[in-house]
CSV table of C-alpha atoms in Angstrom, one decimal:
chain,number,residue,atom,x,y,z
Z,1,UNK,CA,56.5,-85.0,124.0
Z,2,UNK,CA,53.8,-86.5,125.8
Z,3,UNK,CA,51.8,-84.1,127.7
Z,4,UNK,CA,51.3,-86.1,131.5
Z,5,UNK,CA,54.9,-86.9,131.8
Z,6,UNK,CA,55.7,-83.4,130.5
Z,7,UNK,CA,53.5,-82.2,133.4
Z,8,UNK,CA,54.8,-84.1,136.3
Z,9,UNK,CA,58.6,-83.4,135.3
Z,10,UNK,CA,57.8,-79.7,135.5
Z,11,UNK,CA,56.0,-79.8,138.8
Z,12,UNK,CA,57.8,-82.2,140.5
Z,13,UNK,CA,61.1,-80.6,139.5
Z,14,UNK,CA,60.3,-77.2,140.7
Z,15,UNK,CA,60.8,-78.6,144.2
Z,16,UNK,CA,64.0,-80.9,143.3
Z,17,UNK,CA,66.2,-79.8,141.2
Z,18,UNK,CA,66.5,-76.5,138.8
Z,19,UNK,CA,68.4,-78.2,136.3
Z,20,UNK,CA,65.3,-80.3,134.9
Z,21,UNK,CA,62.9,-77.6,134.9
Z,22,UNK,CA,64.9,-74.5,134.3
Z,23,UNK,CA,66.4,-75.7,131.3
Z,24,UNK,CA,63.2,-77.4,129.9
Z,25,UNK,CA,63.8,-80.8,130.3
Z,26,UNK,CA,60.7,-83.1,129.4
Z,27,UNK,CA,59.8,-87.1,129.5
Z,28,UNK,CA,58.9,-88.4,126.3
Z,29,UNK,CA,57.8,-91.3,126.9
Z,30,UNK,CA,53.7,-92.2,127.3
Z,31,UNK,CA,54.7,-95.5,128.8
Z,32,UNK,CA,57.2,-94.5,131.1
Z,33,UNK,CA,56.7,-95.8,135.0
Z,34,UNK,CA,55.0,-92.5,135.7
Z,35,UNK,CA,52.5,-92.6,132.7
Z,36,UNK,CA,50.8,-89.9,133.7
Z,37,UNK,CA,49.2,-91.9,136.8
Z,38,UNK,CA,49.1,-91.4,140.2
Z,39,UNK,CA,52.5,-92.2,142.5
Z,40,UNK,CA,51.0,-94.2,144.4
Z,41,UNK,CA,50.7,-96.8,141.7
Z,42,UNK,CA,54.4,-97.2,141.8
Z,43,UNK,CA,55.7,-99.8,144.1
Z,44,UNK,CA,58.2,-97.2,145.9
Z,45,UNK,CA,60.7,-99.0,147.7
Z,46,UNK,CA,60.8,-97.9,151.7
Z,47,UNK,CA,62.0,-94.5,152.3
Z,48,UNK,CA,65.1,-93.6,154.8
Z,49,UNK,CA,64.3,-92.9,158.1
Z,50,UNK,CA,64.5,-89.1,159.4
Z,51,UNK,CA,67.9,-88.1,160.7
Z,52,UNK,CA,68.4,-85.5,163.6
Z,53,UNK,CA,70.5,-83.2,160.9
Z,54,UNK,CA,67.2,-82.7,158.9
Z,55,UNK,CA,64.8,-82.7,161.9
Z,56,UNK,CA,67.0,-79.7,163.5
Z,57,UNK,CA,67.2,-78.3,160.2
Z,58,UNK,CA,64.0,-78.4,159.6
Z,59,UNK,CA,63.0,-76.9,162.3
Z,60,UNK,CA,65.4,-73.9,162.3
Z,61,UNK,CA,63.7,-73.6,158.6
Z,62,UNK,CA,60.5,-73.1,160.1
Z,63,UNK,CA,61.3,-70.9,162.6
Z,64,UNK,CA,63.9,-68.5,161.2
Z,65,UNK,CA,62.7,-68.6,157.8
Z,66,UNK,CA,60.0,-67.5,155.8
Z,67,UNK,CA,58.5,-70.9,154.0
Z,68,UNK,CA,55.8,-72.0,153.3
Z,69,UNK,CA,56.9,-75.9,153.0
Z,70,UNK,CA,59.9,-77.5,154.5
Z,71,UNK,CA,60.4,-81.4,153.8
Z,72,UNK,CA,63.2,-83.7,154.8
Z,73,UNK,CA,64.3,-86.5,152.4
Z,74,UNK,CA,61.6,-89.0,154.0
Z,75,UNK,CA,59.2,-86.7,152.6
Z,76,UNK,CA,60.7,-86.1,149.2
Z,77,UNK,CA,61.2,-89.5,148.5
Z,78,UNK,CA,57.6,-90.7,146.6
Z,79,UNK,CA,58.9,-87.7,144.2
Z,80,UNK,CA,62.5,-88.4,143.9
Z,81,UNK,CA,61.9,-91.8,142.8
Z,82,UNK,CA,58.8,-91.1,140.6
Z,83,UNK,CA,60.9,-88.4,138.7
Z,84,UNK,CA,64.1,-91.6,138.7
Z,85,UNK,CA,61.3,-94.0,136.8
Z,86,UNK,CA,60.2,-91.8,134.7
Z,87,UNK,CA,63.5,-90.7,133.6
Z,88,UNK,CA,64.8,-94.3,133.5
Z,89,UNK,CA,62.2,-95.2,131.3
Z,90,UNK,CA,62.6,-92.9,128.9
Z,91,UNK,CA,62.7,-94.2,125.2
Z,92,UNK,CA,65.5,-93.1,123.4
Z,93,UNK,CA,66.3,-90.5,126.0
Z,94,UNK,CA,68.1,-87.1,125.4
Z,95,UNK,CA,71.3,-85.6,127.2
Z,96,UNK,CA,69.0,-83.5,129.6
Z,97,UNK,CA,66.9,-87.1,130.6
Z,98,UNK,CA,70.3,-88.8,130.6
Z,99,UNK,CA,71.8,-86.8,133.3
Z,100,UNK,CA,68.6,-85.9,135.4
Z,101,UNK,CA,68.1,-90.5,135.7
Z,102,UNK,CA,71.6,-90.2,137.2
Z,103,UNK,CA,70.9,-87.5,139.5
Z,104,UNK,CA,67.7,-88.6,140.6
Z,105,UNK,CA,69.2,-92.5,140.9
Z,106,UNK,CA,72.6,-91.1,143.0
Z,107,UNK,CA,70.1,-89.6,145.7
Z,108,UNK,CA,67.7,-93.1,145.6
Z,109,UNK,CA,71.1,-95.1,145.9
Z,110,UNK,CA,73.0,-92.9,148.5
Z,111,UNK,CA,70.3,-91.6,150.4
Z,112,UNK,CA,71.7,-88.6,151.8
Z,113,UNK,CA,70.2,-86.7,154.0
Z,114,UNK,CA,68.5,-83.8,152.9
Z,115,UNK,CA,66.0,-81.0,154.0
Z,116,UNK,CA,63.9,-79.0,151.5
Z,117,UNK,CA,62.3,-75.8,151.5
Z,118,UNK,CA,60.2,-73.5,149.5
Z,119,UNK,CA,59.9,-69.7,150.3
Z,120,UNK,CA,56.5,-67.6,150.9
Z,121,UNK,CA,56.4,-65.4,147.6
Z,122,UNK,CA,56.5,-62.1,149.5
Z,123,UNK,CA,60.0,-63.4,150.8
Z,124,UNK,CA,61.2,-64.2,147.2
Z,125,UNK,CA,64.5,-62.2,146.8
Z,126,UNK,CA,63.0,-61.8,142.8
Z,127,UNK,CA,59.7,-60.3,142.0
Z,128,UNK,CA,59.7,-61.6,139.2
Z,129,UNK,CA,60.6,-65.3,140.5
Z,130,UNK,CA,58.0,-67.6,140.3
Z,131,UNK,CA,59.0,-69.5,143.1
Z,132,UNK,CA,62.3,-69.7,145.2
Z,133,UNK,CA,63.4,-73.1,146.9
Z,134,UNK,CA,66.5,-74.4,148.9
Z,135,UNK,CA,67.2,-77.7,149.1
Z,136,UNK,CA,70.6,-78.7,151.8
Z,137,UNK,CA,72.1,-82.3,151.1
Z,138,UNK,CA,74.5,-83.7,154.2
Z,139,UNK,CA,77.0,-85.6,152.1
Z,140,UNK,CA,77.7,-89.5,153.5
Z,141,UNK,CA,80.4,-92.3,152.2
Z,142,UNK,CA,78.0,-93.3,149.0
Z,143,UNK,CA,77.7,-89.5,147.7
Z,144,UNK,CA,80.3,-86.7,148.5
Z,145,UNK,CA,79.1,-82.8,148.5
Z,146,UNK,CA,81.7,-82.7,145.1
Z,147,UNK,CA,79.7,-85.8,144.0
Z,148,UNK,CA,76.1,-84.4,144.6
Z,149,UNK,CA,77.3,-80.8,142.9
Z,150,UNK,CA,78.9,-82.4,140.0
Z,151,UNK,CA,75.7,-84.3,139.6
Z,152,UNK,CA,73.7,-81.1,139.2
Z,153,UNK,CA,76.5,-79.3,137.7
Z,154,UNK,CA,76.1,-82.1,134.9
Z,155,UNK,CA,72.5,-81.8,134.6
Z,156,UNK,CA,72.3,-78.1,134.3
Z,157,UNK,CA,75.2,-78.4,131.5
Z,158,UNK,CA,73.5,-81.1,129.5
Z,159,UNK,CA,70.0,-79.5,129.3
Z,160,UNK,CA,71.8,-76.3,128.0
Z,161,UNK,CA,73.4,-78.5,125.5
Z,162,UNK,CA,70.6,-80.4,124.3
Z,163,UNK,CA,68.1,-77.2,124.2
Z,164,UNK,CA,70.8,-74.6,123.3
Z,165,UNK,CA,70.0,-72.6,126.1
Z,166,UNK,CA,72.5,-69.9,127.7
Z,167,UNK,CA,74.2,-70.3,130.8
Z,168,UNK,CA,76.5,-68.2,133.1
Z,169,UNK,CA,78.2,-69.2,135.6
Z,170,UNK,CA,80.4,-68.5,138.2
Z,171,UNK,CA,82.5,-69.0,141.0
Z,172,UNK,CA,84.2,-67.7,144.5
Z,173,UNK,CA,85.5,-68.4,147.8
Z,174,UNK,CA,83.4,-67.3,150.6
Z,175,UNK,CA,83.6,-68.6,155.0
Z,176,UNK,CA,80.0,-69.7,156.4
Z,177,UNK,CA,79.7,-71.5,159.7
Z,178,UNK,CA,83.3,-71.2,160.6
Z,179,UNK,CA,84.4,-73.5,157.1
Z,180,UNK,CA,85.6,-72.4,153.5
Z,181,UNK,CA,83.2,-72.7,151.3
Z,182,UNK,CA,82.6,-71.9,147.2
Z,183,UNK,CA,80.1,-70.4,145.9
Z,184,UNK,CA,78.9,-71.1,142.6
Z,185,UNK,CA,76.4,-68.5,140.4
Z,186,UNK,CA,74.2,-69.6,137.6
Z,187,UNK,CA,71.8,-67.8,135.4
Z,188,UNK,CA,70.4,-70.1,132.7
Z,189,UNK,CA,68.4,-68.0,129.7
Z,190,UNK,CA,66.2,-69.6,126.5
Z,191,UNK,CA,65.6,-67.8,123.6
Z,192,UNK,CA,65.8,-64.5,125.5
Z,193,UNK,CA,63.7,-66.0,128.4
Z,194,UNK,CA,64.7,-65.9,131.9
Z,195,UNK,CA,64.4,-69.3,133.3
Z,196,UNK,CA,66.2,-69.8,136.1
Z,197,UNK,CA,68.6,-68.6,138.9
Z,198,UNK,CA,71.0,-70.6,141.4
Z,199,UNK,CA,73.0,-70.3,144.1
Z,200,UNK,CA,75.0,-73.4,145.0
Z,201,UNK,CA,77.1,-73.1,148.5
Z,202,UNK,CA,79.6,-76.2,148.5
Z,203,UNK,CA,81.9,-77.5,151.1
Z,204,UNK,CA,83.1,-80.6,152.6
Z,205,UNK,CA,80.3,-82.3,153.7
Z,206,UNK,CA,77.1,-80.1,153.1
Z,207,UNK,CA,76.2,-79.1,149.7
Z,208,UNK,CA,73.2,-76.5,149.5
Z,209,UNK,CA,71.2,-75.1,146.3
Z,210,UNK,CA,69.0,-72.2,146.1
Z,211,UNK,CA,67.2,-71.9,143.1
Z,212,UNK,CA,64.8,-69.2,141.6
Z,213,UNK,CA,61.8,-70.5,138.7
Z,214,UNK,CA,60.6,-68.2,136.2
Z,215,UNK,CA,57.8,-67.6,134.1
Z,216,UNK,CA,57.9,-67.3,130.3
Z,217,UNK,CA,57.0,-63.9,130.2
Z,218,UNK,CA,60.7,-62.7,132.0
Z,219,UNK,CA,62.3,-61.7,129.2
Z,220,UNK,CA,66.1,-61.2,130.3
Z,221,UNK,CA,66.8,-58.1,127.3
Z,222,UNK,CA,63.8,-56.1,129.7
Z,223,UNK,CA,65.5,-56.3,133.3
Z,224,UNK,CA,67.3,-53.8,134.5
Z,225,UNK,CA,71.2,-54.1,133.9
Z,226,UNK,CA,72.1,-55.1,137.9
Z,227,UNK,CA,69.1,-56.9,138.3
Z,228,UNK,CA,71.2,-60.3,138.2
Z,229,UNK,CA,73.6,-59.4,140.5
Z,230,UNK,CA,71.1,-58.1,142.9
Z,231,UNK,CA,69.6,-61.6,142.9
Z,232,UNK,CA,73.4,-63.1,143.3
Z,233,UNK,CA,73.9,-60.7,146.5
Z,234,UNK,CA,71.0,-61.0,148.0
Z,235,UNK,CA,70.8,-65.3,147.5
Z,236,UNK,CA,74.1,-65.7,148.2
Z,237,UNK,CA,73.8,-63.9,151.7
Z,238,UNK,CA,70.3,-65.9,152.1
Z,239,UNK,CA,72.3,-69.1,151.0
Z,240,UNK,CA,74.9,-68.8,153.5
Z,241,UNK,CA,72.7,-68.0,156.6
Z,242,UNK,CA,71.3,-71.3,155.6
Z,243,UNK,CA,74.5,-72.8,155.7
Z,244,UNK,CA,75.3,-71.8,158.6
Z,245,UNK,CA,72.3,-73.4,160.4
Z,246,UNK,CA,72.8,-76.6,158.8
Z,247,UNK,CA,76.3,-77.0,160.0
Z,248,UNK,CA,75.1,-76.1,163.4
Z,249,UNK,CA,73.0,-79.9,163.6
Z,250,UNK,CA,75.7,-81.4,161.5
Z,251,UNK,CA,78.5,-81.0,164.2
């Protein structure tokens, strides 16, 4: 493992996906696009233009919401497709690498829509969270909501697979912005660590993922029996108030 693609992996997935950090996926390869340099020495193909879904979304982010950072796929593009390369260019990659390249290459090829935000930490719904996110993605014709979860879904599987993590996981029905919708649960543990927490909301056309980081020293045997579904309650109800504004700009 070479540390500089390590580091960018880690940082650059605590924004974009849980699956690649939270089950401790890492780039092994020194020569891979990223390299450990600067993105702007990649030659990052133009990035999709701003649609009025994510600038309304966006918006009622940063008004209704207690975030620090709120960016819409235009803005998340120079990282989407730095973590792509560097996955792509793997040598001799492993399951987790495998299935983060094909998540990170659906979103560069189908371009969906999609609005970003991370949370102040007094609002984190865990103290012991390093840092909570939600990310919304407005399916289109190249990439359904089922599409854009399953790719996810198959990321968070794989990196349990590969690093022998623990993973529970869950689902139920629920109603948000006047649609059905399911809600899927995840709690991903390594070697009695507490890694990560998710809330997936999943529906036609609008697929949204809340995710929770943690630090190495959250050991899951130490927390307090409810303490997971405390965090399921109180995400899922965050996650759904979410949903509900972004179905508001969607119709």
């Amino acid at each position: 493992m070479t540390i500089p693609g390590s580091s960018l992996l880690r940082a650059t997935a605590i924004g974009l996906t849980a699956g690649l950090l939270l089950a401790g996926c890492t780039s092994n390869d020194a020569d891979s696009p990223n390299g450990g340099g600067d993105q702007s020495e990649l030659d990052v193909p133009e990035a999709p233009a701003e649609t009025p879904q994510e600038t309304a979304l966006a918006e009622t982010l940063e008004t209704d919401f207690d975030v620090t950072q709120v960016m819409t796929l235009q803005e998340q593009w120079p990282d989407i497709y730095a973590m792509a390369s560097a996955l792509s260019g793997t040598e001799d990659p492993d399951l987790c690498q495998q299935a983060g390249a094909a998540q990170y290459n659906l979103l560069l090829d189908a371009q969906p829509a999609s609005v970003r935000a991370t949370f102040e930490a007094d609002a984190n719904l865990d103290e012991h969270s390093s840092g909570e996110t939600v990310t919304v993605f407005y399916a289109n014709e190249a990439a359904s909501s089922e599409a854009l979860h399953e790719a996810y879904e198959h990321t968070d599987t794989s990196c349990v697979e590969e690093y022998e993590n623990a993973i529970e996981h869950d689902v139920t029905s629920a109603e948000a912005g006047g649609r059905p919708v399911e809600v899927h649960t995840w709690q991903v543990v390594t070697s009695n660590q507490l890694t990560g927490r998710m809330i997936e909301v999943v529906s036609n056309d609008i697929f949204l993922r809340y995710a929770a980081a943690y630090p190495p020293q959250v050991i899951a045997d130490e927390l307090e029996d409810d303490a997971e579904q405390q965090f399921n309650d109180a995400a899922t109800q965050r996650a759904l108030e979410i949903f509900t504004a972004a179905v508001a700009p969607a119709e």
